[in-house]
Coordinates of C-alpha atoms and ligand atoms in Angstrom, one line a residue:
M539 CA -22.8 -23.5 -90.2
H540 CA -22.0 -22.7 -86.6
A541 CA -24.3 -24.2 -84.0
H542 CA -25.9 -21.4 -82.0
V543 CA -24.1 -20.7 -78.8
T544 CA -26.0 -19.3 -75.8
T545 CA -24.3 -16.5 -74.0
L546 CA -24.7 -15.8 -70.3
N547 CA -26.8 -12.8 -71.0
E548 CA -29.1 -14.7 -73.5
F549 CA -29.4 -17.5 -71.0
I550 CA -30.4 -15.1 -68.2
I551 CA -33.0 -13.4 -70.4
E552 CA -34.4 -16.8 -71.5
R553 CA -34.6 -18.0 -67.9
Q554 CA -36.2 -14.7 -66.8
S555 CA -39.6 -16.4 -67.1
D556 CA -38.5 -18.8 -64.3
F557 CA -38.9 -15.9 -62.0
P558 CA -42.3 -14.3 -62.7
Y559 CA -42.1 -12.1 -59.6
A560 CA -38.6 -10.9 -60.3
K561 CA -38.4 -7.8 -62.4
G562 CA -34.9 -8.5 -63.7
E563 CA -33.0 -7.4 -60.6
L564 CA -31.4 -10.8 -60.1
S565 CA -30.6 -11.1 -63.7
R566 CA -28.9 -7.7 -63.7
L567 CA -26.9 -8.7 -60.6
L568 CA -25.7 -11.9 -62.3
T569 CA -24.7 -10.0 -65.4
H570 CA -22.5 -7.7 -63.3
I571 CA -20.9 -10.7 -61.6
G572 CA -20.1 -12.0 -65.0
L573 CA -18.5 -8.7 -66.0
A574 CA -16.3 -8.6 -62.9
A575 CA -15.3 -12.2 -63.5
K576 CA -14.1 -11.2 -67.0
I577 CA -12.1 -8.3 -65.6
V578 CA -10.5 -10.5 -62.9
N579 CA -9.8 -13.2 -65.5
R580 CA -7.8 -10.8 -67.6
E581 CA -5.6 -9.9 -64.7
V582 CA -5.2 -13.5 -63.4
N583 CA -4.1 -14.5 -66.9
K584 CA -1.4 -11.8 -66.9
A585 CA -0.4 -12.5 -63.3
G586 CA 2.9 -14.0 -64.3
L587 CA 3.7 -11.2 -66.6
V588 CA 3.2 -8.1 -64.6
D589 CA 4.2 -7.1 -61.1
I590 CA 0.8 -7.9 -59.7
L591 CA 2.1 -10.8 -57.7
G592 CA 3.7 -10.6 -54.3
E593 CA 2.7 -9.2 -51.0
A594 CA 0.2 -6.4 -50.9
G595 CA 1.1 -6.1 -47.3
G596 CA -1.1 -6.9 -44.4
T597 CA -3.1 -10.2 -43.9
N598 CA -6.7 -11.1 -44.4
I599 CA -9.2 -12.6 -41.9
Q600 CA -7.6 -16.0 -42.6
G601 CA -4.3 -14.6 -41.4
E602 CA -2.9 -15.3 -44.9
S603 CA -0.6 -12.8 -46.5
V604 CA -2.7 -10.7 -48.9
K605 CA -1.5 -10.8 -52.5
K606 CA -2.2 -7.9 -54.9
L607 CA -4.5 -10.1 -57.0
D608 CA -6.7 -10.7 -54.0
V609 CA -7.1 -7.0 -53.4
F610 CA -7.6 -6.4 -57.2
A611 CA -10.3 -9.1 -57.4
D612 CA -12.0 -7.8 -54.2
R613 CA -12.2 -4.3 -55.5
R614 CA -13.4 -5.3 -59.0
F615 CA -16.3 -7.3 -57.6
I616 CA -17.2 -4.6 -55.1
E617 CA -17.2 -2.0 -57.9
A618 CA -19.4 -4.2 -60.2
L619 CA -21.8 -5.1 -57.4
R620 CA -22.2 -1.5 -56.3
A621 CA -22.7 -0.3 -59.9
S622 CA -25.3 -3.0 -60.5
G623 CA -27.8 -1.0 -58.4
E624 CA -29.2 -4.4 -57.2
C625 CA -26.8 -5.0 -54.3
A626 CA -26.9 -3.0 -51.0
G627 CA -23.7 -4.4 -49.6
I628 CA -21.2 -7.3 -49.5
A629 CA -19.3 -9.5 -47.0
S630 CA -15.9 -10.6 -48.3
E631 CA -13.0 -12.6 -47.0
E632 CA -10.9 -9.6 -47.7
N633 CA -12.9 -7.2 -45.4
D634 CA -13.2 -7.8 -41.7
E635 CA -16.6 -6.0 -41.6
I636 CA -19.5 -5.9 -44.1
V637 CA -19.1 -3.2 -46.8
K638 CA -22.3 -1.1 -46.9
F639 CA -22.8 0.7 -50.2
K640 CA -23.6 4.4 -49.7
T641 CA -25.1 5.5 -53.0
D642 CA -28.9 5.9 -53.1
L643 CA -29.1 3.6 -56.1
A644 CA -27.2 0.8 -54.2
K645 CA -29.1 1.4 -50.9
D646 CA -32.3 0.6 -52.8
G647 CA -30.8 -2.7 -53.9
K648 CA -32.8 -5.8 -53.2
Y649 CA -29.9 -8.2 -52.5
I650 CA -26.7 -8.6 -50.6
V651 CA -23.7 -10.7 -51.6
T652 CA -21.1 -12.7 -49.7
M653 CA -18.0 -13.6 -51.6
D654 CA -14.5 -15.0 -51.5
P655 CA -13.1 -12.8 -54.3
L656 CA -10.0 -15.0 -55.0
D657 CA -10.1 -18.3 -53.2
G658 CA -6.9 -20.4 -53.3
S659 CA -4.8 -17.3 -53.8
S660 CA -1.7 -19.1 -52.3
N661 CA -1.7 -21.0 -55.6
I662 CA -1.4 -17.8 -57.8
D663 CA 2.4 -17.9 -57.9
V664 CA 2.5 -21.6 -59.0
N665 CA -0.1 -21.2 -61.7
V666 CA -2.7 -23.5 -60.2
S667 CA -6.4 -22.9 -60.8
I668 CA -8.0 -20.4 -58.4
G669 CA -11.5 -19.1 -58.1
T670 CA -14.2 -16.6 -57.0
I671 CA -17.0 -17.9 -54.9
F672 CA -20.3 -15.9 -54.3
S673 CA -23.7 -16.2 -52.6
I674 CA -26.7 -13.9 -53.2
Y675 CA -29.4 -13.3 -50.6
R676 CA -32.5 -11.1 -50.5
R677 CA -31.8 -8.4 -47.8
I678 CA -33.9 -8.4 -44.6
S679 CA -33.4 -4.7 -43.9
P680 CA -35.7 -2.2 -45.6
R681 CA -34.7 -1.0 -49.1
G682 CA -33.6 2.6 -49.3
H683 CA -31.3 2.2 -46.3
E684 CA -27.8 0.8 -45.8
A685 CA -27.5 -2.9 -45.4
T686 CA -27.1 -4.3 -41.9
L687 CA -25.2 -7.2 -40.4
E688 CA -28.5 -9.0 -39.9
D689 CA -28.8 -9.2 -43.7
F690 CA -25.7 -11.4 -43.7
M691 CA -26.6 -13.7 -40.8
Q692 CA -29.1 -15.7 -42.9
R693 CA -29.1 -19.5 -43.2
G694 CA -27.8 -20.9 -46.5
T695 CA -31.3 -22.1 -47.3
K696 CA -32.2 -18.4 -47.9
Q697 CA -29.8 -18.1 -50.8
V698 CA -31.4 -17.0 -54.1
G699 CA -28.3 -17.6 -56.1
A700 CA -24.7 -18.9 -55.7
G701 CA -21.8 -20.0 -57.8
Y702 CA -18.2 -19.8 -58.6
V703 CA -15.7 -18.7 -61.2
I704 CA -12.8 -21.0 -61.9
Y705 CA -9.7 -19.4 -63.5
G706 CA -8.1 -22.5 -64.9
S707 CA -7.1 -24.0 -68.3
S708 CA -10.3 -22.3 -69.3
T709 CA -12.3 -19.8 -67.3
M710 CA -15.8 -21.0 -66.3
L711 CA -18.7 -19.5 -64.4
V712 CA -20.9 -22.1 -62.7
F713 CA -24.0 -21.0 -60.8
T714 CA -27.5 -21.8 -59.6
T715 CA -30.6 -19.7 -58.9
G716 CA -32.4 -22.7 -57.4
R717 CA -33.4 -24.4 -60.6
G718 CA -30.4 -26.6 -61.4
V719 CA -26.8 -25.8 -62.1
N720 CA -25.4 -24.4 -65.4
G721 CA -21.8 -23.9 -66.5
F722 CA -20.5 -21.2 -68.9
T723 CA -17.1 -21.2 -70.4
L724 CA -15.4 -17.9 -71.3
D725 CA -14.7 -17.5 -75.1
P726 CA -11.9 -15.0 -75.1
S727 CA -12.4 -14.4 -78.8
I728 CA -15.8 -12.8 -78.2
G729 CA -15.4 -11.9 -74.5
E730 CA -18.5 -13.8 -73.6
F731 CA -19.4 -16.6 -71.2
C732 CA -21.1 -19.3 -73.3
L733 CA -23.3 -22.1 -72.1
S734 CA -21.1 -25.2 -72.2
H735 CA -22.4 -27.4 -69.3
P736 CA -26.2 -27.2 -69.1
N737 CA -27.9 -28.8 -66.1
M738 CA -24.8 -30.1 -64.3
Q739 CA -25.5 -33.1 -62.1
I740 CA -22.8 -34.8 -59.9
P741 CA -22.7 -38.7 -60.2
L742 CA -24.5 -40.4 -57.2
S743 CA -21.1 -41.9 -56.3
G744 CA -17.5 -41.8 -57.3
T745 CA -14.0 -42.9 -56.6
I746 CA -12.2 -39.6 -55.9
Y747 CA -11.6 -38.4 -52.3
S748 CA -10.1 -35.0 -51.7
I749 CA -8.6 -34.2 -48.3
N750 CA -5.3 -32.8 -47.1
E751 CA -3.8 -36.0 -45.7
G752 CA -0.9 -34.0 -44.3
N753 CA -3.4 -33.3 -41.4
Y754 CA -4.1 -37.0 -41.0
I755 CA -3.0 -37.4 -37.3
R756 CA -5.2 -34.4 -36.4
F757 CA -8.4 -35.7 -38.1
P758 CA -11.4 -37.1 -36.2
G759 CA -11.4 -40.9 -35.9
G760 CA -14.3 -41.2 -38.3
V761 CA -12.4 -39.4 -41.0
K762 CA -9.4 -41.6 -40.5
K763 CA -11.6 -44.7 -40.9
Y764 CA -13.3 -43.3 -44.0
I765 CA -9.9 -42.7 -45.6
K766 CA -8.8 -46.2 -44.8
Y767 CA -12.1 -47.5 -46.3
C768 CA -11.3 -45.7 -49.5
Q769 CA -7.7 -46.9 -49.6
E770 CA -8.7 -50.5 -49.0
S771 CA -11.6 -50.5 -51.4
D772 CA -9.8 -52.3 -54.2
R773 CA -9.3 -55.3 -51.9
Q774 CA -13.1 -55.7 -52.1
T775 CA -12.8 -56.0 -55.9
Q776 CA -14.2 -52.5 -56.3
R777 CA -12.8 -49.8 -58.5
P778 CA -9.8 -48.4 -56.6
Y779 CA -10.3 -44.9 -55.2
A780 CA -8.0 -42.0 -56.2
S781 CA -6.8 -39.3 -53.8
R782 CA -6.9 -36.0 -55.6
Y783 CA -6.2 -32.7 -53.7
I784 CA -5.2 -29.5 -55.4
G785 CA -5.5 -27.2 -52.3
S786 CA -7.8 -24.8 -54.1
L787 CA -11.4 -25.4 -53.1
V788 CA -12.9 -24.2 -56.4
A789 CA -10.7 -26.5 -58.4
D790 CA -11.2 -29.6 -56.2
F791 CA -14.9 -28.9 -56.0
H792 CA -15.3 -28.5 -59.8
R793 CA -13.4 -31.7 -60.7
N794 CA -15.6 -33.7 -58.2
L795 CA -18.8 -32.1 -59.6
L796 CA -17.9 -33.3 -63.1
K797 CA -16.5 -36.7 -62.2
G798 CA -18.1 -37.6 -58.9
G799 CA -16.2 -37.5 -55.6
I800 CA -16.1 -36.2 -52.1
F801 CA -14.2 -33.2 -50.7
I802 CA -13.6 -33.1 -46.9
Y803 CA -12.1 -30.3 -44.8
P804 CA -13.0 -31.6 -41.3
Q805 CA -12.5 -30.1 -37.9
T806 CA -9.2 -30.9 -36.3
E807 CA -7.8 -30.3 -32.8
S808 CA -6.2 -27.0 -34.0
H809 CA -9.3 -26.0 -36.0
P810 CA -12.3 -27.3 -34.0
E811 CA -14.6 -25.6 -36.5
G812 CA -12.6 -26.6 -39.6
K813 CA -10.9 -24.1 -41.8
L814 CA -13.4 -23.1 -44.5
R815 CA -15.7 -20.1 -44.0
L816 CA -19.5 -20.7 -43.8
L817 CA -20.8 -17.6 -45.4
Y818 CA -18.6 -17.4 -48.5
E819 CA -17.1 -20.8 -49.1
C820 CA -19.3 -23.6 -47.5
N821 CA -22.8 -22.1 -48.1
P822 CA -22.4 -21.1 -51.8
M823 CA -20.7 -24.4 -52.7
A824 CA -23.3 -26.4 -50.7
F825 CA -26.2 -24.7 -52.6
V826 CA -24.5 -25.5 -55.9
M827 CA -23.8 -29.1 -54.8
E828 CA -27.4 -29.8 -53.6
Q829 CA -28.8 -28.3 -56.8
A830 CA -26.5 -30.6 -58.8
G831 CA -27.9 -33.6 -56.8
G832 CA -25.1 -33.9 -54.3
M833 CA -24.9 -33.4 -50.5
A834 CA -23.1 -31.0 -48.1
T835 CA -22.9 -31.5 -44.3
D836 CA -20.6 -30.7 -41.4
G837 CA -19.7 -34.4 -41.0
M838 CA -21.9 -34.5 -37.9
G839 CA -25.3 -34.9 -39.5
T840 CA -26.0 -31.2 -40.0
R841 CA -26.8 -29.9 -43.5
I842 CA -24.5 -27.0 -44.2
L843 CA -27.4 -24.9 -45.5
D844 CA -29.3 -25.3 -42.2
I845 CA -26.5 -23.8 -40.0
K846 CA -27.5 -20.5 -38.5
P847 CA -24.6 -18.1 -38.9
E848 CA -23.5 -16.4 -35.7
S849 CA -20.5 -14.4 -37.0
L850 CA -19.4 -13.1 -40.4
H851 CA -16.2 -15.1 -40.8
Q852 CA -17.2 -18.2 -38.8
R853 CA -15.8 -21.6 -40.0
A854 CA -17.5 -24.9 -40.6
P855 CA -16.3 -28.5 -41.1
F856 CA -17.1 -29.3 -44.7
F857 CA -18.1 -32.7 -46.3
V858 CA -19.3 -32.1 -49.8
G859 CA -19.8 -34.2 -53.0
S860 CA -21.6 -37.3 -54.3
R861 CA -24.5 -38.2 -52.1
R862 CA -23.5 -41.9 -51.5
M863 CA -19.9 -40.8 -50.6
V864 CA -21.0 -38.1 -48.1
E865 CA -23.5 -40.6 -46.6
K866 CA -20.7 -43.2 -46.2
A867 CA -18.3 -40.6 -44.6
E868 CA -21.1 -39.5 -42.2
E869 CA -21.7 -43.2 -41.3
F870 CA -18.0 -43.6 -40.2
M871 CA -18.2 -40.3 -38.3
R872 CA -21.4 -41.4 -36.5
A873 CA -20.1 -44.8 -35.6
E874 CA -16.9 -43.2 -34.1
R875 CA -18.9 -40.7 -32.1
M876 CA -21.0 -43.5 -30.7
A877 CA -17.9 -45.6 -29.8
E878 CA -16.4 -42.5 -28.1
E879 CA -19.6 -41.9 -26.2
E880 CA -19.8 -45.5 -25.0
A881 CA -16.1 -45.4 -24.0
R882 CA -16.8 -42.2 -22.0
V883 CA -19.9 -43.7 -20.3
A884 CA -18.0 -46.9 -19.5
G885 CA -15.4 -44.6 -17.9
Ligands
LIG1111 P1 -5.0 -26.5 -46.8 C1 -7.3 -22.0 -49.9 O1 -6.5 -21.3 -49.0 C2 -8.4 -22.6 -49.1 O2 -9.2 -21.7 -48.5 C3 -9.3 -23.5 -50.0 O3 -9.3 -23.0 -51.3 C4 -8.6 -24.8 -50.0 O4 -9.6 -25.9 -50.2 C5 -8.1 -24.9 -48.6 O5 -7.9 -23.5 -48.1 C6 -6.7 -25.6 -48.5 O6 -6.3 -25.6 -47.2 O7 -5.0 -26.4 -45.3 O8 -5.2 -27.9 -47.2 O9 -3.8 -25.8 -47.5

């Protein structure tokens, strides 16, 4: 006797009662995101077999060479979101400007979506997990018209949904609509995302820290001191910390969400705003993390979700993970800023 498996669509229908004022629009939008994820997953899994790798020519807003799979993923999600009839437009890492949908159906859409269609794409050629990251907002502009830039300049606190797809040893869709975080694993035998990780909660603390230590000399002093704190922890008869860094945000984030840990991409001298993008990397992941009981800040005491966006592709320093670990990192950052201020005043 097989235990009943809840598919993504069944879950969304069951949870519809959580949103008495919604008439199914958000549910339909999430269903279309799940469809696009299955299509992208199929191509990602074939990436080593067909000539879809390699340079598609040109570079994206990050200045990274755009690989064909990035372009493929961007187009699949745009097509699915436009067809949903619930989304009036998107902002994506792969498009310098917002993409305003032109059909009457889409212009009447209630939502807009920001997304990184294939994050970590530099890992495609070496078969390391990559991901799609998305955020859903109610539009501010009137329905029946094209979306406007103002629709996309909303604080992360205004998100109505967010999540990611991780294309790894298995493909998972993890998302929140503001009532906890749930994870669905794709069962290729039936082509359905099935509920595998209900009510995901990150441990209050952990022993994994994820940061690209190749940038160590360019880190703020507080980050350097936090790293040393982690490395010396076993001398204080605590469990030793482990440094784990994949270089793919979705993969590092997902592991820490399951096991506990902190991911840090801080500001450096060369990147004073950090590297990660606020609208389609930091905000969606911060929403998921907070809903899972974790914390997400810029390392300088500001909650990521409270940052008011000023431009579409702006970056933000990103400290995200187990609450006690982010608090400890913030403690080192604050102490260093105070020491620097005192030194400046002392002249
Ligand atoms: P670095 C991938 O390019 C990405 O945007 C994130 O997925 C990842 O966390 C980060 O950049 C890695 O950056 O500078 O450590 O290679």
